[in-house]
Amino acid sequence: MSVKKILFITPPFHAGVVEVAGKWVPLYLVYLAGAARAAGYQVAIYDAMTKDAGYDDIARKIRAYKPDVVAASVFTSTAPDAIEVIETAKRVDPKITTILGGVHASFMYDEMFSHTRALDFIVRGEGERTIVEQLDAVTTGGDLGSVRGIVYRKDGMLAVTPDRPLMEDLDNQPMAWDVLDWNDYQYFILPGSRLGAVDTSRGCDKECTFCSQQKFWGRQWRARSPEDIVREMLELRDQFGVDVVLFTDDYPTPDRKRWERLLDLLIEKKVNQYILMETRAADIIRDEDILSKYRQAG
């Protein structure tokens, strides 16, 4: 099977608590699309959630784009819609290969496969390397069992390959920013703004009982360099007009030295973007003496 075109779709799920303050970039798909494109595939992102699209709209997009692969990322509340997305893809063209990934699919893969025959693959855990290897294996007829971090049907059973180690270096990852419809993304608190997103680190070493991320990332915290973060923020500002940035990190501030270096660079380079983020109260107390830098950095 020759795989050339991949269409990444956000499930058309809606929740007031998520959407009340803005329309948010599907950053995970920007990473995955960037990795796939760097490997030679043609990519597109259809953000059905942000566009308030329905399944008829999704079907029209699939017919127009004619993808070989349709992929979606799943958290628990979006699982039913994600299933409907891949079933829609199969109704449009049964030859389309379907892939689901994300937190819910990574842990509940047996449940996801039990709910639909339209699902071909699940990518578990960090997906950039995995999805490329899986697409390459499908295209070349290679050994799917050698691709770490996937689940698929084989001989009437689920084949679950070994976990994939997390990436060691998060800097300079290929990003498919240019395939987004940037007019869709805004922070409602600042009318007329354009809202982007940046992942400055991945994971968290804490054990909050409500949080699935400690399982997904193995309670490991990995950080991008401040220099690479500021490079990307300037690219978002200068190429795409982004003036508000969400730091999507679970925990951006555990390393005080790195965090202060990032604040200093944001000030020095006059990035001048509003920054939205969450962190731990203990770190705000720790940083009492540099909270002025938080403000100066945006």
PDB file of C-alpha atoms in Angstrom:
ATOM      1  CA  MET A   1       0.000   0.000   0.000  1.00  0.00           C
ATOM      2  CA  SER A   2       1.315   3.419  -0.931  1.00  0.00           C
ATOM      3  CA  VAL A   3       0.727   6.075   1.719  1.00  0.00           C
ATOM      4  CA  LYS A   4       1.247   9.659   0.598  1.00  0.00           C
ATOM      5  CA  LYS A   5      -1.398  11.918   2.165  1.00  0.00           C
ATOM      6  CA  ILE A   6      -2.346  12.129   5.834  1.00  0.00           C
ATOM      7  CA  LEU A   7      -5.287  14.113   7.178  1.00  0.00           C
ATOM      8  CA  PHE A   8      -5.209  14.865  10.902  1.00  0.00           C
ATOM      9  CA  ILE A   9      -8.652  15.665  12.324  1.00  0.00           C
ATOM     10  CA  THR A  10      -9.701  16.940  15.746  1.00  0.00           C
ATOM     11  CA  PRO A  11     -12.878  15.207  16.958  1.00  0.00           C
ATOM     12  CA  PRO A  12     -15.804  17.678  16.934  1.00  0.00           C
ATOM     13  CA  PHE A  13     -16.240  17.571  20.706  1.00  0.00           C
ATOM     14  CA  HIS A  14     -17.369  20.642  22.655  1.00  0.00           C
ATOM     15  CA  ALA A  15     -17.036  21.612  26.318  1.00  0.00           C
ATOM     16  CA  GLY A  16     -17.719  25.052  27.745  1.00  0.00           C
ATOM     17  CA  VAL A  17     -14.872  24.899  30.244  1.00  0.00           C
ATOM     18  CA  VAL A  18     -12.399  24.406  27.373  1.00  0.00           C
ATOM     19  CA  GLU A  19     -13.891  26.806  24.862  1.00  0.00           C
ATOM     20  CA  VAL A  20     -15.119  29.692  27.016  1.00  0.00           C
ATOM     21  CA  ALA A  21     -11.825  31.619  26.911  1.00  0.00           C
ATOM     22  CA  GLY A  22     -10.544  30.977  23.428  1.00  0.00           C
ATOM     23  CA  LYS A  23     -10.061  28.796  20.394  1.00  0.00           C
ATOM     24  CA  TRP A  24      -6.989  26.669  20.963  1.00  0.00           C
ATOM     25  CA  VAL A  25      -4.353  25.349  18.587  1.00  0.00           C
ATOM     26  CA  PRO A  26      -4.231  21.494  18.380  1.00  0.00           C
ATOM     27  CA  LEU A  27      -0.519  21.523  19.171  1.00  0.00           C
ATOM     28  CA  TYR A  28      -0.133  17.733  19.272  1.00  0.00           C
ATOM     29  CA  LEU A  29      -1.285  17.543  15.657  1.00  0.00           C
ATOM     30  CA  VAL A  30       1.161  20.285  14.624  1.00  0.00           C
ATOM     31  CA  TYR A  31       3.983  18.127  16.015  1.00  0.00           C
ATOM     32  CA  LEU A  32       2.725  14.919  14.383  1.00  0.00           C
ATOM     33  CA  ALA A  33       2.072  16.579  11.033  1.00  0.00           C
ATOM     34  CA  GLY A  34       5.497  18.197  11.170  1.00  0.00           C
ATOM     35  CA  ALA A  35       7.200  14.857  11.803  1.00  0.00           C
ATOM     36  CA  ALA A  36       5.236  13.127   9.035  1.00  0.00           C
ATOM     37  CA  ARG A  37       5.977  15.892   6.537  1.00  0.00           C
ATOM     38  CA  ALA A  38       9.677  15.853   7.398  1.00  0.00           C
ATOM     39  CA  ALA A  39       9.595  12.133   6.533  1.00  0.00           C
ATOM     40  CA  GLY A  40       8.179  12.891   3.082  1.00  0.00           C
ATOM     41  CA  TYR A  41       4.422  12.645   3.576  1.00  0.00           C
ATOM     42  CA  GLN A  42       1.844  15.240   2.497  1.00  0.00           C
ATOM     43  CA  VAL A  43      -0.120  16.506   5.496  1.00  0.00           C
ATOM     44  CA  ALA A  44      -3.195  18.554   6.367  1.00  0.00           C
ATOM     45  CA  ILE A  45      -4.969  19.391   9.632  1.00  0.00           C
ATOM     46  CA  TYR A  46      -8.736  19.800   9.831  1.00  0.00           C
ATOM     47  CA  ASP A  47      -9.615  21.272  13.221  1.00  0.00           C
ATOM     48  CA  ALA A  48     -13.260  20.236  13.282  1.00  0.00           C
ATOM     49  CA  MET A  49     -13.674  21.176  16.944  1.00  0.00           C
ATOM     50  CA  THR A  50     -12.511  24.759  16.474  1.00  0.00           C
ATOM     51  CA  LYS A  51     -14.406  25.182  13.211  1.00  0.00           C
ATOM     52  CA  ASP A  52     -17.585  23.887  14.894  1.00  0.00           C
ATOM     53  CA  ALA A  53     -17.804  21.381  12.065  1.00  0.00           C
ATOM     54  CA  GLY A  54     -20.087  18.352  11.972  1.00  0.00           C
ATOM     55  CA  TYR A  55     -19.612  14.896  10.486  1.00  0.00           C
ATOM     56  CA  ASP A  56     -21.026  15.971   7.135  1.00  0.00           C
ATOM     57  CA  ASP A  57     -18.340  18.670   7.017  1.00  0.00           C
ATOM     58  CA  ILE A  58     -15.694  16.102   7.958  1.00  0.00           C
ATOM     59  CA  ALA A  59     -16.894  13.764   5.223  1.00  0.00           C
ATOM     60  CA  ARG A  60     -16.718  16.601   2.668  1.00  0.00           C
ATOM     61  CA  LYS A  61     -13.165  17.429   3.774  1.00  0.00           C
ATOM     62  CA  ILE A  62     -12.114  13.794   3.422  1.00  0.00           C
ATOM     63  CA  ARG A  63     -13.659  13.553  -0.061  1.00  0.00           C
ATOM     64  CA  ALA A  64     -11.925  16.763  -1.142  1.00  0.00           C
ATOM     65  CA  TYR A  65      -8.485  15.958   0.301  1.00  0.00           C
ATOM     66  CA  LYS A  66      -8.547  12.235  -0.626  1.00  0.00           C
ATOM     67  CA  PRO A  67      -6.179  11.122   2.164  1.00  0.00           C
ATOM     68  CA  ASP A  68      -4.579   7.702   2.398  1.00  0.00           C
ATOM     69  CA  VAL A  69      -4.609   8.016   6.197  1.00  0.00           C
ATOM     70  CA  VAL A  70      -6.960   9.723   8.659  1.00  0.00           C
ATOM     71  CA  ALA A  71      -5.576  10.226  12.174  1.00  0.00           C
ATOM     72  CA  ALA A  72      -7.003  11.726  15.369  1.00  0.00           C
ATOM     73  CA  SER A  73      -5.846  12.212  18.948  1.00  0.00           C
ATOM     74  CA  VAL A  74      -8.092  11.095  21.790  1.00  0.00           C
ATOM     75  CA  PHE A  75      -8.643  12.070  25.392  1.00  0.00           C
ATOM     76  CA  THR A  76     -11.405  10.376  27.339  1.00  0.00           C
ATOM     77  CA  SER A  77     -14.262  12.783  26.685  1.00  0.00           C
ATOM     78  CA  THR A  78     -13.524  12.878  22.942  1.00  0.00           C
ATOM     79  CA  ALA A  79     -13.367   9.093  22.483  1.00  0.00           C
ATOM     80  CA  PRO A  80     -16.922   8.660  21.081  1.00  0.00           C
ATOM     81  CA  ASP A  81     -16.382  11.500  18.603  1.00  0.00           C
ATOM     82  CA  ALA A  82     -12.969  10.160  17.601  1.00  0.00           C
ATOM     83  CA  ILE A  83     -14.567   6.812  16.803  1.00  0.00           C
ATOM     84  CA  GLU A  84     -17.212   8.561  14.706  1.00  0.00           C
ATOM     85  CA  VAL A  85     -14.445  10.429  12.830  1.00  0.00           C
ATOM     86  CA  ILE A  86     -12.681   7.235  11.738  1.00  0.00           C
ATOM     87  CA  GLU A  87     -15.987   5.531  10.941  1.00  0.00           C
ATOM     88  CA  THR A  88     -16.851   8.524   8.760  1.00  0.00           C
ATOM     89  CA  ALA A  89     -13.497   8.115   7.003  1.00  0.00           C
ATOM     90  CA  LYS A  90     -14.165   4.442   6.294  1.00  0.00           C
ATOM     91  CA  ARG A  91     -17.646   5.248   4.950  1.00  0.00           C
ATOM     92  CA  VAL A  92     -16.125   7.763   2.547  1.00  0.00           C
ATOM     93  CA  ASP A  93     -13.404   5.330   1.448  1.00  0.00           C
ATOM     94  CA  PRO A  94     -12.928   1.905   3.061  1.00  0.00           C
ATOM     95  CA  LYS A  95      -9.304   1.869   1.852  1.00  0.00           C
ATOM     96  CA  ILE A  96      -8.355   4.767   4.151  1.00  0.00           C
ATOM     97  CA  THR A  97      -6.038   3.688   6.976  1.00  0.00           C
ATOM     98  CA  THR A  98      -7.185   5.014  10.355  1.00  0.00           C
ATOM     99  CA  ILE A  99      -4.992   5.851  13.344  1.00  0.00           C
ATOM    100  CA  LEU A 100      -5.863   7.028  16.854  1.00  0.00           C
ATOM    101  CA  GLY A 101      -3.417   8.253  19.484  1.00  0.00           C
ATOM    102  CA  GLY A 102      -3.298  10.348  22.636  1.00  0.00           C
ATOM    103  CA  VAL A 103      -3.738   9.658  26.329  1.00  0.00           C
ATOM    104  CA  HIS A 104      -7.009   7.713  26.245  1.00  0.00           C
ATOM    105  CA  ALA A 105      -6.107   5.554  23.251  1.00  0.00           C
ATOM    106  CA  SER A 106      -2.678   4.817  24.716  1.00  0.00           C
ATOM    107  CA  PHE A 107      -4.136   3.240  27.846  1.00  0.00           C
ATOM    108  CA  MET A 108      -7.565   2.042  26.694  1.00  0.00           C
ATOM    109  CA  TYR A 109      -6.562   0.529  23.377  1.00  0.00           C
ATOM    110  CA  ASP A 110      -8.433  -2.721  23.958  1.00  0.00           C
ATOM    111  CA  GLU A 111     -11.624  -0.770  24.642  1.00  0.00           C
ATOM    112  CA  MET A 112     -11.148   1.426  21.561  1.00  0.00           C
ATOM    113  CA  PHE A 113     -10.705  -1.581  19.271  1.00  0.00           C
ATOM    114  CA  SER A 114     -13.728  -3.300  20.829  1.00  0.00           C
ATOM    115  CA  HIS A 115     -15.981  -0.337  19.979  1.00  0.00           C
ATOM    116  CA  THR A 116     -15.361  -0.184  16.227  1.00  0.00           C
ATOM    117  CA  ARG A 117     -14.109  -2.169  13.262  1.00  0.00           C
ATOM    118  CA  ALA A 118     -13.050   1.068  11.590  1.00  0.00           C
ATOM    119  CA  LEU A 119      -9.863   1.378  13.686  1.00  0.00           C
ATOM    120  CA  ASP A 120      -6.652   0.125  12.075  1.00  0.00           C
ATOM    121  CA  PHE A 121      -3.881   1.390  14.382  1.00  0.00           C
ATOM    122  CA  ILE A 122      -3.328   2.999  17.754  1.00  0.00           C
ATOM    123  CA  VAL A 123      -0.150   4.949  18.428  1.00  0.00           C
ATOM    124  CA  ARG A 124       0.706   4.758  22.124  1.00  0.00           C
ATOM    125  CA  GLY A 125       2.642   7.421  24.001  1.00  0.00           C
ATOM    126  CA  GLU A 126       4.825  10.067  22.384  1.00  0.00           C
ATOM    127  CA  GLY A 127       3.891   9.834  18.743  1.00  0.00           C
ATOM    128  CA  GLU A 128       6.296  11.724  16.474  1.00  0.00           C
ATOM    129  CA  ARG A 129       8.707   8.882  15.791  1.00  0.00           C
ATOM    130  CA  THR A 130       6.119   6.142  16.098  1.00  0.00           C
ATOM    131  CA  ILE A 131       3.698   7.452  13.500  1.00  0.00           C
ATOM    132  CA  VAL A 132       6.483   7.901  10.943  1.00  0.00           C
ATOM    133  CA  GLU A 133       7.779   4.358  11.448  1.00  0.00           C
ATOM    134  CA  GLN A 134       4.248   2.977  11.310  1.00  0.00           C
ATOM    135  CA  LEU A 135       3.461   4.863   8.080  1.00  0.00           C
ATOM    136  CA  ASP A 136       6.745   3.701   6.565  1.00  0.00           C
ATOM    137  CA  ALA A 137       5.971   0.087   7.483  1.00  0.00           C
ATOM    138  CA  VAL A 138       2.483   0.292   5.951  1.00  0.00           C
ATOM    139  CA  THR A 139       3.865   1.902   2.781  1.00  0.00           C
ATOM    140  CA  THR A 140       6.722  -0.562   2.257  1.00  0.00           C
ATOM    141  CA  GLY A 141       5.006  -3.655   3.575  1.00  0.00           C
ATOM    142  CA  GLY A 142       7.545  -3.733   6.402  1.00  0.00           C
ATOM    143  CA  ASP A 143       7.319  -5.561   9.709  1.00  0.00           C
ATOM    144  CA  LEU A 144       4.724  -3.792  11.862  1.00  0.00           C
ATOM    145  CA  GLY A 145       5.845  -5.855  14.836  1.00  0.00           C
ATOM    146  CA  SER A 146       9.178  -4.027  14.806  1.00  0.00           C
ATOM    147  CA  VAL A 147       7.496  -0.626  15.238  1.00  0.00           C
ATOM    148  CA  ARG A 148       7.564   0.178  18.948  1.00  0.00           C
ATOM    149  CA  GLY A 149       4.502   1.805  20.517  1.00  0.00           C
ATOM    150  CA  ILE A 150       1.641   0.648  18.280  1.00  0.00           C
ATOM    151  CA  VAL A 151      -1.409  -1.614  18.528  1.00  0.00           C
ATOM    152  CA  TYR A 152      -3.107  -3.299  15.562  1.00  0.00           C
ATOM    153  CA  ARG A 153      -5.184  -6.359  14.720  1.00  0.00           C
ATOM    154  CA  LYS A 154      -3.342  -9.524  13.709  1.00  0.00           C
ATOM    155  CA  ASP A 155      -4.913 -12.938  13.235  1.00  0.00           C
ATOM    156  CA  GLY A 156      -8.038 -11.900  15.122  1.00  0.00           C
ATOM    157  CA  MET A 157      -6.080 -10.688  18.148  1.00  0.00           C
ATOM    158  CA  LEU A 158      -4.552  -7.366  19.208  1.00  0.00           C
ATOM    159  CA  ALA A 159      -0.842  -7.083  18.593  1.00  0.00           C
ATOM    160  CA  VAL A 160       0.742  -4.717  21.131  1.00  0.00           C
ATOM    161  CA  THR A 161       4.360  -3.830  20.426  1.00  0.00           C
ATOM    162  CA  PRO A 162       6.818  -2.808  23.185  1.00  0.00           C
ATOM    163  CA  ASP A 163       6.781   0.745  24.558  1.00  0.00           C
ATOM    164  CA  ARG A 164       8.839   3.348  22.749  1.00  0.00           C
ATOM    165  CA  PRO A 165      11.430   5.256  24.819  1.00  0.00           C
ATOM    166  CA  LEU A 166      10.779   8.973  25.152  1.00  0.00           C
ATOM    167  CA  MET A 167      12.757  11.333  22.955  1.00  0.00           C
ATOM    168  CA  GLU A 168      15.909  12.652  24.574  1.00  0.00           C
ATOM    169  CA  ASP A 169      16.066  15.979  22.712  1.00  0.00           C
ATOM    170  CA  LEU A 170      12.964  18.148  22.279  1.00  0.00           C
ATOM    171  CA  ASP A 171      14.717  21.039  20.509  1.00  0.00           C
ATOM    172  CA  ASN A 172      14.352  21.777  16.797  1.00  0.00           C
ATOM    173  CA  GLN A 173      11.393  19.478  16.185  1.00  0.00           C
ATOM    174  CA  PRO A 174       9.713  19.977  12.787  1.00  0.00           C
ATOM    175  CA  MET A 175       6.407  21.807  13.182  1.00  0.00           C
ATOM    176  CA  ALA A 176       3.599  22.110  10.621  1.00  0.00           C
ATOM    177  CA  TRP A 177       2.465  25.591  11.703  1.00  0.00           C
ATOM    178  CA  ASP A 178       1.742  26.633   8.135  1.00  0.00           C
ATOM    179  CA  VAL A 179      -1.065  24.094   7.625  1.00  0.00           C
ATOM    180  CA  LEU A 180      -3.270  25.638  10.324  1.00  0.00           C
ATOM    181  CA  ASP A 181      -6.040  28.079   9.474  1.00  0.00           C
ATOM    182  CA  TRP A 182      -4.680  30.823  11.728  1.00  0.00           C
ATOM    183  CA  ASN A 183      -7.803  32.968  11.480  1.00  0.00           C
ATOM    184  CA  ASP A 184      -9.520  30.387  13.704  1.00  0.00           C
ATOM    185  CA  TYR A 185      -7.360  30.875  16.800  1.00  0.00           C
ATOM    186  CA  GLN A 186      -8.018  33.689  19.242  1.00  0.00           C
ATOM    187  CA  TYR A 187      -8.001  34.471  22.945  1.00  0.00           C
ATOM    188  CA  PHE A 188     -11.412  35.962  23.670  1.00  0.00           C
ATOM    189  CA  ILE A 189     -10.158  38.008  26.639  1.00  0.00           C
ATOM    190  CA  LEU A 190      -8.115  40.101  24.184  1.00  0.00           C
ATOM    191  CA  PRO A 191     -10.386  40.884  21.205  1.00  0.00           C
ATOM    192  CA  GLY A 192      -8.579  40.715  17.888  1.00  0.00           C
ATOM    193  CA  SER A 193      -5.755  38.574  19.240  1.00  0.00           C
ATOM    194  CA  ARG A 194      -4.211  35.548  17.569  1.00  0.00           C
ATOM    195  CA  LEU A 195      -3.542  32.642  19.930  1.00  0.00           C
ATOM    196  CA  GLY A 196      -0.683  30.165  19.530  1.00  0.00           C
ATOM    197  CA  ALA A 197       0.714  27.415  21.723  1.00  0.00           C
ATOM    198  CA  VAL A 198       4.216  26.337  22.747  1.00  0.00           C
ATOM    199  CA  ASP A 199       5.321  23.199  24.550  1.00  0.00           C
ATOM    200  CA  THR A 200       8.370  24.277  26.606  1.00  0.00           C
ATOM    201  CA  SER A 201       8.664  20.916  28.375  1.00  0.00           C
ATOM    202  CA  ARG A 202       6.972  17.530  28.577  1.00  0.00           C
ATOM    203  CA  GLY A 203       5.941  15.568  31.612  1.00  0.00           C
ATOM    204  CA  CYS A 204       6.024  16.087  35.365  1.00  0.00           C
ATOM    205  CA  ASP A 205       7.663  14.255  38.251  1.00  0.00           C
ATOM    206  CA  LYS A 206       4.794  14.815  40.707  1.00  0.00           C
ATOM    207  CA  GLU A 207       2.131  12.311  41.806  1.00  0.00           C
ATOM    208  CA  CYS A 208      -1.151  14.246  41.777  1.00  0.00           C
ATOM    209  CA  THR A 209      -3.868  11.623  42.138  1.00  0.00           C
ATOM    210  CA  PHE A 210      -6.215  13.216  39.565  1.00  0.00           C
ATOM    211  CA  CYS A 211      -3.656  13.407  36.769  1.00  0.00           C
ATOM    212  CA  SER A 212      -3.102  10.851  33.995  1.00  0.00           C
ATOM    213  CA  GLN A 213      -0.021  12.652  32.696  1.00  0.00           C
ATOM    214  CA  GLN A 214       2.249  10.999  35.263  1.00  0.00           C
ATOM    215  CA  LYS A 215       1.363   7.661  33.648  1.00  0.00           C
ATOM    216  CA  PHE A 216       1.639   8.934  30.081  1.00  0.00           C
ATOM    217  CA  TRP A 217       5.075  10.514  30.585  1.00  0.00           C
ATOM    218  CA  GLY A 218       6.345   8.043  33.184  1.00  0.00           C
ATOM    219  CA  ARG A 219       6.848  10.792  35.792  1.00  0.00           C
ATOM    220  CA  GLN A 220       9.729  12.144  33.740  1.00  0.00           C
ATOM    221  CA  TRP A 221      10.266  15.827  33.055  1.00  0.00           C
ATOM    222  CA  ARG A 222      12.115  16.839  29.878  1.00  0.00           C
ATOM    223  CA  ALA A 223      12.723  20.433  28.896  1.00  0.00           C
ATOM    224  CA  ARG A 224      13.455  22.341  25.729  1.00  0.00           C
ATOM    225  CA  SER A 225      16.236  24.901  25.848  1.00  0.00           C
ATOM    226  CA  PRO A 226      15.170  28.513  26.473  1.00  0.00           C
ATOM    227  CA  GLU A 227      16.884  29.479  23.214  1.00  0.00           C
ATOM    228  CA  ASP A 228      14.785  27.048  21.162  1.00  0.00           C
ATOM    229  CA  ILE A 229      11.579  28.159  22.868  1.00  0.00           C
ATOM    230  CA  VAL A 230      12.220  31.839  22.121  1.00  0.00           C
ATOM    231  CA  ARG A 231      13.182  31.000  18.522  1.00  0.00           C
ATOM    232  CA  GLU A 232       9.788  29.342  18.042  1.00  0.00           C
ATOM    233  CA  MET A 233       7.883  32.159  19.737  1.00  0.00           C
ATOM    234  CA  LEU A 234       9.526  34.704  17.445  1.00  0.00           C
ATOM    235  CA  GLU A 235       8.656  32.537  14.446  1.00  0.00           C
ATOM    236  CA  LEU A 236       5.022  32.404  15.557  1.00  0.00           C
ATOM    237  CA  ARG A 237       4.987  36.167  16.042  1.00  0.00           C
ATOM    238  CA  ASP A 238       6.771  37.176  12.851  1.00  0.00           C
ATOM    239  CA  GLN A 239       5.416  34.579  10.394  1.00  0.00           C
ATOM    240  CA  PHE A 240       1.900  33.984  11.709  1.00  0.00           C
ATOM    241  CA  GLY A 241       0.996  37.098  13.707  1.00  0.00           C
ATOM    242  CA  VAL A 242       0.667  35.310  17.057  1.00  0.00           C
ATOM    243  CA  ASP A 243       0.468  37.775  19.950  1.00  0.00           C
ATOM    244  CA  VAL A 244      -0.807  35.450  22.705  1.00  0.00           C
ATOM    245  CA  VAL A 245       0.918  32.155  23.529  1.00  0.00           C
ATOM    246  CA  LEU A 246      -0.299  29.321  25.734  1.00  0.00           C
ATOM    247  CA  PHE A 247       2.461  27.315  27.410  1.00  0.00           C
ATOM    248  CA  THR A 248       0.859  23.876  27.269  1.00  0.00           C
ATOM    249  CA  ASP A 249       3.261  22.273  29.764  1.00  0.00           C
ATOM    250  CA  ASP A 250       2.052  20.207  32.680  1.00  0.00           C
ATOM    251  CA  TYR A 251       4.822  21.868  34.704  1.00  0.00           C
ATOM    252  CA  PRO A 252       7.059  24.488  33.053  1.00  0.00           C
ATOM    253  CA  THR A 253       9.013  25.798  36.053  1.00  0.00           C
ATOM    254  CA  PRO A 254      10.730  23.063  38.139  1.00  0.00           C
ATOM    255  CA  ASP A 255      14.226  24.093  37.047  1.00  0.00           C
ATOM    256  CA  ARG A 256      14.633  27.595  38.489  1.00  0.00           C
ATOM    257  CA  LYS A 257      17.858  28.345  36.560  1.00  0.00           C
ATOM    258  CA  ARG A 258      16.373  27.327  33.195  1.00  0.00           C
ATOM    259  CA  TRP A 259      13.115  29.142  33.900  1.00  0.00           C
ATOM    260  CA  GLU A 260      14.856  32.412  34.786  1.00  0.00           C
ATOM    261  CA  ARG A 261      17.000  32.083  31.654  1.00  0.00           C
ATOM    262  CA  LEU A 262      13.794  31.808  29.590  1.00  0.00           C
ATOM    263  CA  LEU A 263      12.317  34.891  31.267  1.00  0.00           C
ATOM    264  CA  ASP A 264      15.536  36.816  30.656  1.00  0.00           C
ATOM    265  CA  LEU A 265      15.574  35.866  26.969  1.00  0.00           C
ATOM    266  CA  LEU A 266      11.923  36.834  26.490  1.00  0.00           C
ATOM    267  CA  ILE A 267      12.737  40.248  27.949  1.00  0.00           C
ATOM    268  CA  GLU A 268      16.036  40.647  26.083  1.00  0.00           C
ATOM    269  CA  LYS A 269      14.593  39.677  22.684  1.00  0.00           C
ATOM    270  CA  LYS A 270      11.508  41.884  23.222  1.00  0.00           C
ATOM    271  CA  VAL A 271       9.204  39.041  22.219  1.00  0.00           C
ATOM    272  CA  ASN A 272       6.197  41.059  23.468  1.00  0.00           C
ATOM    273  CA  GLN A 273       3.592  38.316  23.525  1.00  0.00           C
ATOM    274  CA  TYR A 274       1.070  37.690  26.271  1.00  0.00           C
ATOM    275  CA  ILE A 275       1.825  34.334  27.894  1.00  0.00           C
ATOM    276  CA  LEU A 276      -0.763  32.032  29.476  1.00  0.00           C
ATOM    277  CA  MET A 277       0.455  29.196  31.698  1.00  0.00           C
ATOM    278  CA  GLU A 278      -0.153  27.031  34.728  1.00  0.00           C
ATOM    279  CA  THR A 279       2.414  26.028  37.324  1.00  0.00           C
ATOM    280  CA  ARG A 280       2.669  24.979  40.959  1.00  0.00           C
ATOM    281  CA  ALA A 281       2.009  27.438  43.786  1.00  0.00           C
ATOM    282  CA  ALA A 282       5.264  26.417  45.463  1.00  0.00           C
ATOM    283  CA  ASP A 283       7.226  27.697  42.469  1.00  0.00           C
ATOM    284  CA  ILE A 284       5.492  31.075  42.593  1.00  0.00           C
ATOM    285  CA  ILE A 285       6.525  31.364  46.243  1.00  0.00           C
ATOM    286  CA  ARG A 286      10.049  30.239  45.339  1.00  0.00           C
ATOM    287  CA  ASP A 287      10.195  32.903  42.609  1.00  0.00           C
ATOM    288  CA  GLU A 288       8.999  35.820  44.741  1.00  0.00           C
ATOM    289  CA  ASP A 289      12.240  37.686  44.022  1.00  0.00           C
ATOM    290  CA  ILE A 290      11.847  37.387  40.223  1.00  0.00           C
ATOM    291  CA  LEU A 291       8.094  37.842  39.807  1.00  0.00           C
ATOM    292  CA  SER A 292       8.881  41.195  38.229  1.00  0.00           C
ATOM    293  CA  LYS A 293      10.527  39.216  35.415  1.00  0.00           C
ATOM    294  CA  TYR A 294       7.339  37.198  34.950  1.00  0.00           C
ATOM    295  CA  ARG A 295       5.518  40.472  34.320  1.00  0.00           C
ATOM    296  CA  GLN A 296       8.217  41.896  32.025  1.00  0.00           C
ATOM    297  CA  ALA A 297       8.283  38.653  30.035  1.00  0.00           C
ATOM    298  CA  GLY A 298       4.548  38.856  29.456  1.00  0.00           C
TER     299      GLY A 298
END
